[in-house]
């Protein structure tokens, strides 16, 4: 099933679980060239500017603006969660807020593929905040974040937590502000198998403990990365990583 170029949404929404400006759930479907400029709030889990949950298929060349918030878990500028499938060439300018855990400029939780996407909207949640994805269990490649990312723990310019996922050739130029595990690329690269490669951070990183220009803390692999942003913290502070290993 396909939604071609020209689909758009606007106004205000107030709904339950699985909210999206175009589709609440997209299962093995294609959403292409869609745009949303709206203010909406999800009362439960999973809200996204274009679709709440992507369970296969693709979201391509879509844009989102306005404000997206959720009272539960996983809120994203484009998708609340990607269970499977791909998001490619999408841009988010909406402010994204999650009152619990899981706010991302493009996606709340990613278990698929995010490629060549950009976020300029500010992102905030209590835990796991990311300029592109709050939690990455899939792949993120060739993406850029310039929005300010806020959170308490696991705050990253690209992903709040990288859980055995891959982050490749991404750039962060947006400030990351949190308390624990705050990084220019990922807040917490927290499981063996997580990979961060050829990434760059040029923005300021501010936290209390576990603060790094690339990662706040890491158990995974980091290679060919660069950071020139200032890093501020009280303990476990590094130009690359605040904490490596346990």
mmCIF file of C-alpha atoms in Angstrom:
data_model
loop_
_atom_site.group_PDB
_atom_site.id
_atom_site.type_symbol
_atom_site.label_atom_id
_atom_site.label_comp_id
_atom_site.label_asym_id
_atom_site.label_seq_id
_atom_site.Cartn_x
_atom_site.Cartn_y
_atom_site.Cartn_z
ATOM 1 C CA UNK A 1 0.000 0.000 0.000
ATOM 2 C CA UNK A 2 1.414 3.395 -0.979
ATOM 3 C CA UNK A 3 0.855 7.009 0.000
ATOM 4 C CA UNK A 4 2.402 9.044 -2.823
ATOM 5 C CA UNK A 5 3.732 12.601 -2.927
ATOM 6 C CA UNK A 6 1.346 15.319 -1.868
ATOM 7 C CA UNK A 7 -0.063 13.776 1.320
ATOM 8 C CA UNK A 8 -0.134 16.323 4.109
ATOM 9 C CA UNK A 9 -1.511 16.839 7.591
ATOM 10 C CA UNK A 10 -1.985 19.781 9.911
ATOM 11 C CA UNK A 11 -3.909 21.200 12.835
ATOM 12 C CA UNK A 12 -3.977 19.692 16.319
ATOM 13 C CA UNK A 13 -4.262 16.076 17.442
ATOM 14 C CA UNK A 14 -4.907 14.530 20.853
ATOM 15 C CA UNK A 15 -5.043 10.752 20.795
ATOM 16 C CA UNK A 16 -4.110 7.478 22.523
ATOM 17 C CA UNK A 17 -1.413 4.999 21.521
ATOM 18 C CA UNK A 18 0.134 4.747 18.034
ATOM 19 C CA UNK A 19 -0.341 8.262 16.734
ATOM 20 C CA UNK A 20 0.925 9.655 13.440
ATOM 21 C CA UNK A 21 0.283 12.753 11.383
ATOM 22 C CA UNK A 22 -0.307 10.548 8.313
ATOM 23 C CA UNK A 23 -0.672 7.008 9.721
ATOM 24 C CA UNK A 24 -0.933 5.582 13.211
ATOM 25 C CA UNK A 25 0.624 2.313 12.024
ATOM 26 C CA UNK A 26 2.233 1.540 8.667
ATOM 27 C CA UNK A 27 2.711 -2.180 8.046
ATOM 28 C CA UNK A 28 4.668 -3.128 4.913
ATOM 29 C CA UNK A 29 3.656 0.162 3.328
ATOM 30 C CA UNK A 30 5.353 3.060 1.549
ATOM 31 C CA UNK A 31 4.928 6.693 2.606
ATOM 32 C CA UNK A 32 6.622 9.038 0.128
ATOM 33 C CA UNK A 33 6.816 12.832 -0.044
ATOM 34 C CA UNK A 34 4.432 13.413 2.859
ATOM 35 C CA UNK A 35 4.512 16.510 5.077
ATOM 36 C CA UNK A 36 2.985 17.410 8.418
ATOM 37 C CA UNK A 37 2.911 20.730 10.271
ATOM 38 C CA UNK A 38 0.925 20.136 13.417
ATOM 39 C CA UNK A 39 0.784 20.171 17.188
ATOM 40 C CA UNK A 40 -0.245 16.884 18.673
ATOM 41 C CA UNK A 41 0.007 14.923 21.894
ATOM 42 C CA UNK A 42 -0.128 11.190 22.435
ATOM 43 C CA UNK A 43 -1.649 10.148 25.734
ATOM 44 C CA UNK A 44 0.103 6.748 25.671
ATOM 45 C CA UNK A 45 3.077 5.141 23.895
ATOM 46 C CA UNK A 46 4.428 5.674 20.359
ATOM 47 C CA UNK A 47 3.820 8.925 18.501
ATOM 48 C CA UNK A 48 5.457 10.215 15.304
ATOM 49 C CA UNK A 49 5.096 13.195 13.031
ATOM 50 C CA UNK A 50 4.496 11.023 9.947
ATOM 51 C CA UNK A 51 3.624 7.617 11.414
ATOM 52 C CA UNK A 52 3.422 6.174 14.883
ATOM 53 C CA UNK A 53 4.850 2.720 14.167
ATOM 54 C CA UNK A 54 6.585 1.482 10.998
ATOM 55 C CA UNK A 55 6.384 -2.311 10.795
ATOM 56 C CA UNK A 56 8.000 -2.803 7.393
ATOM 57 C CA UNK A 57 8.169 -0.860 4.165
ATOM 58 C CA UNK A 58 9.561 2.641 3.881
ATOM 59 C CA UNK A 59 9.156 6.315 4.705
ATOM 60 C CA UNK A 60 10.938 8.460 2.106
ATOM 61 C CA UNK A 61 11.429 12.210 1.593
ATOM 62 C CA UNK A 62 8.924 13.196 4.274
ATOM 63 C CA UNK A 63 9.006 16.318 6.466
ATOM 64 C CA UNK A 64 7.586 17.215 9.844
ATOM 65 C CA UNK A 65 7.235 20.542 11.668
ATOM 66 C CA UNK A 66 5.361 21.889 14.677
ATOM 67 C CA UNK A 67 5.383 20.067 18.028
ATOM 68 C CA UNK A 68 5.082 16.373 18.868
ATOM 69 C CA UNK A 69 4.768 15.105 22.425
ATOM 70 C CA UNK A 70 3.821 11.915 24.212
ATOM 71 C CA UNK A 71 2.942 10.869 27.742
ATOM 72 C CA UNK A 72 4.392 7.375 27.323
ATOM 73 C CA UNK A 73 7.426 5.901 25.548
ATOM 74 C CA UNK A 74 8.905 6.535 22.075
ATOM 75 C CA UNK A 75 8.154 9.809 20.368
ATOM 76 C CA UNK A 76 9.844 10.827 17.104
ATOM 77 C CA UNK A 77 9.720 13.663 14.619
ATOM 78 C CA UNK A 78 9.081 11.216 11.749
ATOM 79 C CA UNK A 79 8.260 7.837 13.388
ATOM 80 C CA UNK A 80 7.542 6.867 16.964
ATOM 81 C CA UNK A 81 9.194 3.509 16.374
ATOM 82 C CA UNK A 82 10.680 1.587 13.459
ATOM 83 C CA UNK A 83 10.127 -2.119 14.075
ATOM 84 C CA UNK A 84 11.306 -2.965 10.560
ATOM 85 C CA UNK A 85 11.825 -1.111 7.303
ATOM 86 C CA UNK A 86 13.609 2.094 6.375
ATOM 87 C CA UNK A 87 13.377 5.872 6.762
ATOM 88 C CA UNK A 88 15.339 7.709 4.075
ATOM 89 C CA UNK A 89 15.855 11.354 3.155
ATOM 90 C CA UNK A 90 13.467 12.712 5.793
ATOM 91 C CA UNK A 91 13.738 15.976 7.723
ATOM 92 C CA UNK A 92 12.253 17.014 11.039
ATOM 93 C CA UNK A 93 11.945 20.571 12.322
ATOM 94 C CA UNK A 94 9.335 19.841 15.007
ATOM 95 C CA UNK A 95 10.014 20.084 18.724
ATOM 96 C CA UNK A 96 9.884 16.562 20.175
ATOM 97 C CA UNK A 97 9.047 15.850 23.811
ATOM 98 C CA UNK A 98 8.518 12.575 25.690
ATOM 99 C CA UNK A 99 7.513 12.686 29.341
ATOM 100 C CA UNK A 100 8.905 9.203 30.068
ATOM 101 C CA UNK A 101 11.696 7.719 27.934
ATOM 102 C CA UNK A 102 12.456 7.707 24.230
ATOM 103 C CA UNK A 103 12.456 11.028 22.338
ATOM 104 C CA UNK A 104 14.249 11.240 18.979
ATOM 105 C CA UNK A 105 14.402 13.881 16.284
ATOM 106 C CA UNK A 106 13.641 11.296 13.596
ATOM 107 C CA UNK A 107 12.565 8.201 15.538
ATOM 108 C CA UNK A 108 11.834 7.167 19.118
ATOM 109 C CA UNK A 109 13.113 3.582 18.797
ATOM 110 C CA UNK A 110 14.905 2.292 15.702
ATOM 111 C CA UNK A 111 15.232 -1.402 14.864
ATOM 112 C CA UNK A 112 15.364 -0.743 11.111
ATOM 113 C CA UNK A 113 17.401 1.637 8.939
ATOM 114 C CA UNK A 114 17.628 5.433 9.034
ATOM 115 C CA UNK A 115 19.630 6.970 6.182
ATOM 116 C CA UNK A 116 20.368 10.545 5.050
ATOM 117 C CA UNK A 117 17.948 12.170 7.485
ATOM 118 C CA UNK A 118 18.272 15.482 9.311
ATOM 119 C CA UNK A 119 16.873 16.982 12.481
ATOM 120 C CA UNK A 120 16.771 20.664 13.412
ATOM 121 C CA UNK A 121 14.132 20.457 16.160
ATOM 122 C CA UNK A 122 14.916 20.449 19.871
ATOM 123 C CA UNK A 123 14.461 17.073 21.591
ATOM 124 C CA UNK A 124 13.694 16.417 25.238
ATOM 125 C CA UNK A 125 12.764 13.429 27.419
ATOM 126 C CA UNK A 126 13.394 12.175 30.933
ATOM 127 C CA UNK A 127 15.703 9.421 29.635
ATOM 128 C CA UNK A 128 17.152 8.291 26.288
ATOM 129 C CA UNK A 129 17.078 11.411 24.140
ATOM 130 C CA UNK A 130 18.715 11.512 20.694
ATOM 131 C CA UNK A 131 18.955 14.001 17.871
ATOM 132 C CA UNK A 132 18.123 11.220 15.392
ATOM 133 C CA UNK A 133 16.896 8.279 17.523
ATOM 134 C CA UNK A 134 16.472 7.806 21.247
ATOM 135 C CA UNK A 135 17.408 4.109 21.067
ATOM 136 C CA UNK A 136 19.178 2.503 18.106
ATOM 137 C CA UNK A 137 19.017 -1.264 17.617
ATOM 138 C CA UNK A 138 19.418 -1.075 13.837
ATOM 139 C CA UNK A 139 21.466 1.246 11.646
ATOM 140 C CA UNK A 140 21.789 5.021 11.329
ATOM 141 C CA UNK A 141 23.891 6.326 8.438
ATOM 142 C CA UNK A 142 24.694 9.708 6.870
ATOM 143 C CA UNK A 143 22.439 11.664 9.230
ATOM 144 C CA UNK A 144 22.884 15.086 10.821
ATOM 145 C CA UNK A 145 21.463 16.708 13.934
ATOM 146 C CA UNK A 146 21.559 20.419 14.721
ATOM 147 C CA UNK A 147 18.796 20.507 17.346
ATOM 148 C CA UNK A 148 19.511 20.843 21.063
ATOM 149 C CA UNK A 149 19.036 17.523 22.875
ATOM 150 C CA UNK A 150 18.042 17.478 26.552
ATOM 151 C CA UNK A 151 17.579 14.641 29.052
ATOM 152 C CA UNK A 152 18.499 13.219 32.434
ATOM 153 C CA UNK A 153 20.381 10.078 31.352
ATOM 154 C CA UNK A 154 21.576 8.647 28.003
ATOM 155 C CA UNK A 155 21.600 11.817 25.928
ATOM 156 C CA UNK A 156 23.253 11.825 22.487
ATOM 157 C CA UNK A 157 23.510 14.116 19.502
ATOM 158 C CA UNK A 158 22.654 11.183 17.216
ATOM 159 C CA UNK A 159 21.303 8.467 19.549
ATOM 160 C CA UNK A 160 20.642 8.362 23.273
ATOM 161 C CA UNK A 161 21.474 4.672 23.473
ATOM 162 C CA UNK A 162 23.176 2.508 20.852
ATOM 163 C CA UNK A 163 22.102 -1.061 21.688
ATOM 164 C CA UNK A 164 24.121 -3.354 19.412
ATOM 165 C CA UNK A 165 23.321 -0.989 16.544
ATOM 166 C CA UNK A 166 25.491 0.743 13.966
ATOM 167 C CA UNK A 167 25.992 4.507 13.628
ATOM 168 C CA UNK A 168 28.011 5.432 10.543
ATOM 169 C CA UNK A 169 29.083 8.700 8.896
ATOM 170 C CA UNK A 170 26.860 10.898 11.053
ATOM 171 C CA UNK A 171 27.428 14.470 12.189
ATOM 172 C CA UNK A 172 26.210 16.342 15.238
ATOM 173 C CA UNK A 173 26.318 20.133 15.532
ATOM 174 C CA UNK A 174 23.619 20.466 18.211
ATOM 175 C CA UNK A 175 24.350 20.876 21.918
ATOM 176 C CA UNK A 176 23.645 17.908 24.206
ATOM 177 C CA UNK A 177 22.640 18.645 27.786
ATOM 178 C CA UNK A 178 21.998 16.062 30.497
ATOM 179 C CA UNK A 179 23.192 14.597 33.772
ATOM 180 C CA UNK A 180 24.581 11.090 33.181
ATOM 181 C CA UNK A 181 25.927 9.448 30.011
ATOM 182 C CA UNK A 182 25.945 12.448 27.711
ATOM 183 C CA UNK A 183 27.738 12.286 24.356
ATOM 184 C CA UNK A 184 28.094 14.214 21.129
ATOM 185 C CA UNK A 185 27.166 11.116 19.103
ATOM 186 C CA UNK A 186 25.722 8.613 21.606
ATOM 187 C CA UNK A 187 24.947 8.883 25.280
ATOM 188 C CA UNK A 188 25.504 5.179 25.926
ATOM 189 C CA UNK A 189 27.110 2.745 23.462
ATOM 190 C CA UNK A 190 26.230 0.219 26.047
ATOM 191 C CA UNK A 191 26.454 -3.311 24.660
ATOM 192 C CA UNK A 192 29.229 -5.241 22.957
ATOM 193 C CA UNK A 193 28.404 -5.253 19.267
ATOM 194 C CA UNK A 194 27.488 -1.570 19.190
ATOM 195 C CA UNK A 195 29.530 0.257 16.532
ATOM 196 C CA UNK A 196 30.153 3.947 15.897
ATOM 197 C CA UNK A 197 32.256 4.668 12.803
ATOM 198 C CA UNK A 198 33.342 7.776 10.870
ATOM 199 C CA UNK A 199 31.263 10.174 12.949
ATOM 200 C CA UNK A 200 31.903 13.807 13.886
ATOM 201 C CA UNK A 201 30.772 16.053 16.720
ATOM 202 C CA UNK A 202 31.468 19.794 16.795
ATOM 203 C CA UNK A 203 28.979 20.816 19.495
ATOM 204 C CA UNK A 204 29.195 21.382 23.236
ATOM 205 C CA UNK A 205 28.448 18.472 25.592
ATOM 206 C CA UNK A 206 27.261 19.328 29.112
ATOM 207 C CA UNK A 207 26.571 16.909 31.953
ATOM 208 C CA UNK A 208 27.518 15.743 35.434
ATOM 209 C CA UNK A 209 29.097 12.290 35.024
ATOM 210 C CA UNK A 210 29.970 10.192 31.996
ATOM 211 C CA UNK A 211 30.422 12.979 29.439
ATOM 212 C CA UNK A 212 32.298 12.627 26.140
ATOM 213 C CA UNK A 213 32.668 14.290 22.776
ATOM 214 C CA UNK A 214 31.679 11.041 21.056
ATOM 215 C CA UNK A 215 30.124 8.855 23.802
ATOM 216 C CA UNK A 216 29.207 9.338 27.420
ATOM 217 C CA UNK A 217 29.961 5.673 28.104
ATOM 218 C CA UNK A 218 30.857 2.761 25.828
ATOM 219 C CA UNK A 219 31.209 -1.012 25.868
ATOM 220 C CA UNK A 220 31.122 -1.208 22.082
ATOM 221 C CA UNK A 221 33.447 -0.271 19.237
ATOM 222 C CA UNK A 222 34.306 3.293 18.182
ATOM 223 C CA UNK A 223 36.538 3.945 15.183
ATOM 224 C CA UNK A 224 37.602 6.859 12.962
ATOM 225 C CA UNK A 225 35.565 9.442 14.884
ATOM 226 C CA UNK A 226 36.339 13.084 15.608
ATOM 227 C CA UNK A 227 35.123 15.628 18.145
ATOM 228 C CA UNK A 228 36.050 19.291 18.483
ATOM 229 C CA UNK A 229 33.208 20.298 20.798
ATOM 230 C CA UNK A 230 33.818 21.435 24.364
ATOM 231 C CA UNK A 231 32.927 18.848 27.023
ATOM 232 C CA UNK A 232 31.812 19.890 30.515
ATOM 233 C CA UNK A 233 31.175 17.656 33.537
ATOM 234 C CA UNK A 234 32.106 16.962 37.145
ATOM 235 C CA UNK A 235 33.451 13.398 36.835
ATOM 236 C CA UNK A 236 34.302 10.842 34.130
ATOM 237 C CA UNK A 237 34.785 13.417 31.403
ATOM 238 C CA UNK A 238 36.679 12.744 28.134
ATOM 239 C CA UNK A 239 37.220 14.341 24.777
ATOM 240 C CA UNK A 240 36.191 11.044 23.176
ATOM 241 C CA UNK A 241 34.395 9.024 25.870
ATOM 242 C CA UNK A 242 33.606 9.696 29.487
ATOM 243 C CA UNK A 243 33.733 5.992 30.426
ATOM 244 C CA UNK A 244 35.079 3.016 28.435
ATOM 245 C CA UNK A 245 34.294 -0.454 29.808
ATOM 246 C CA UNK A 246 32.766 -1.211 33.162
#
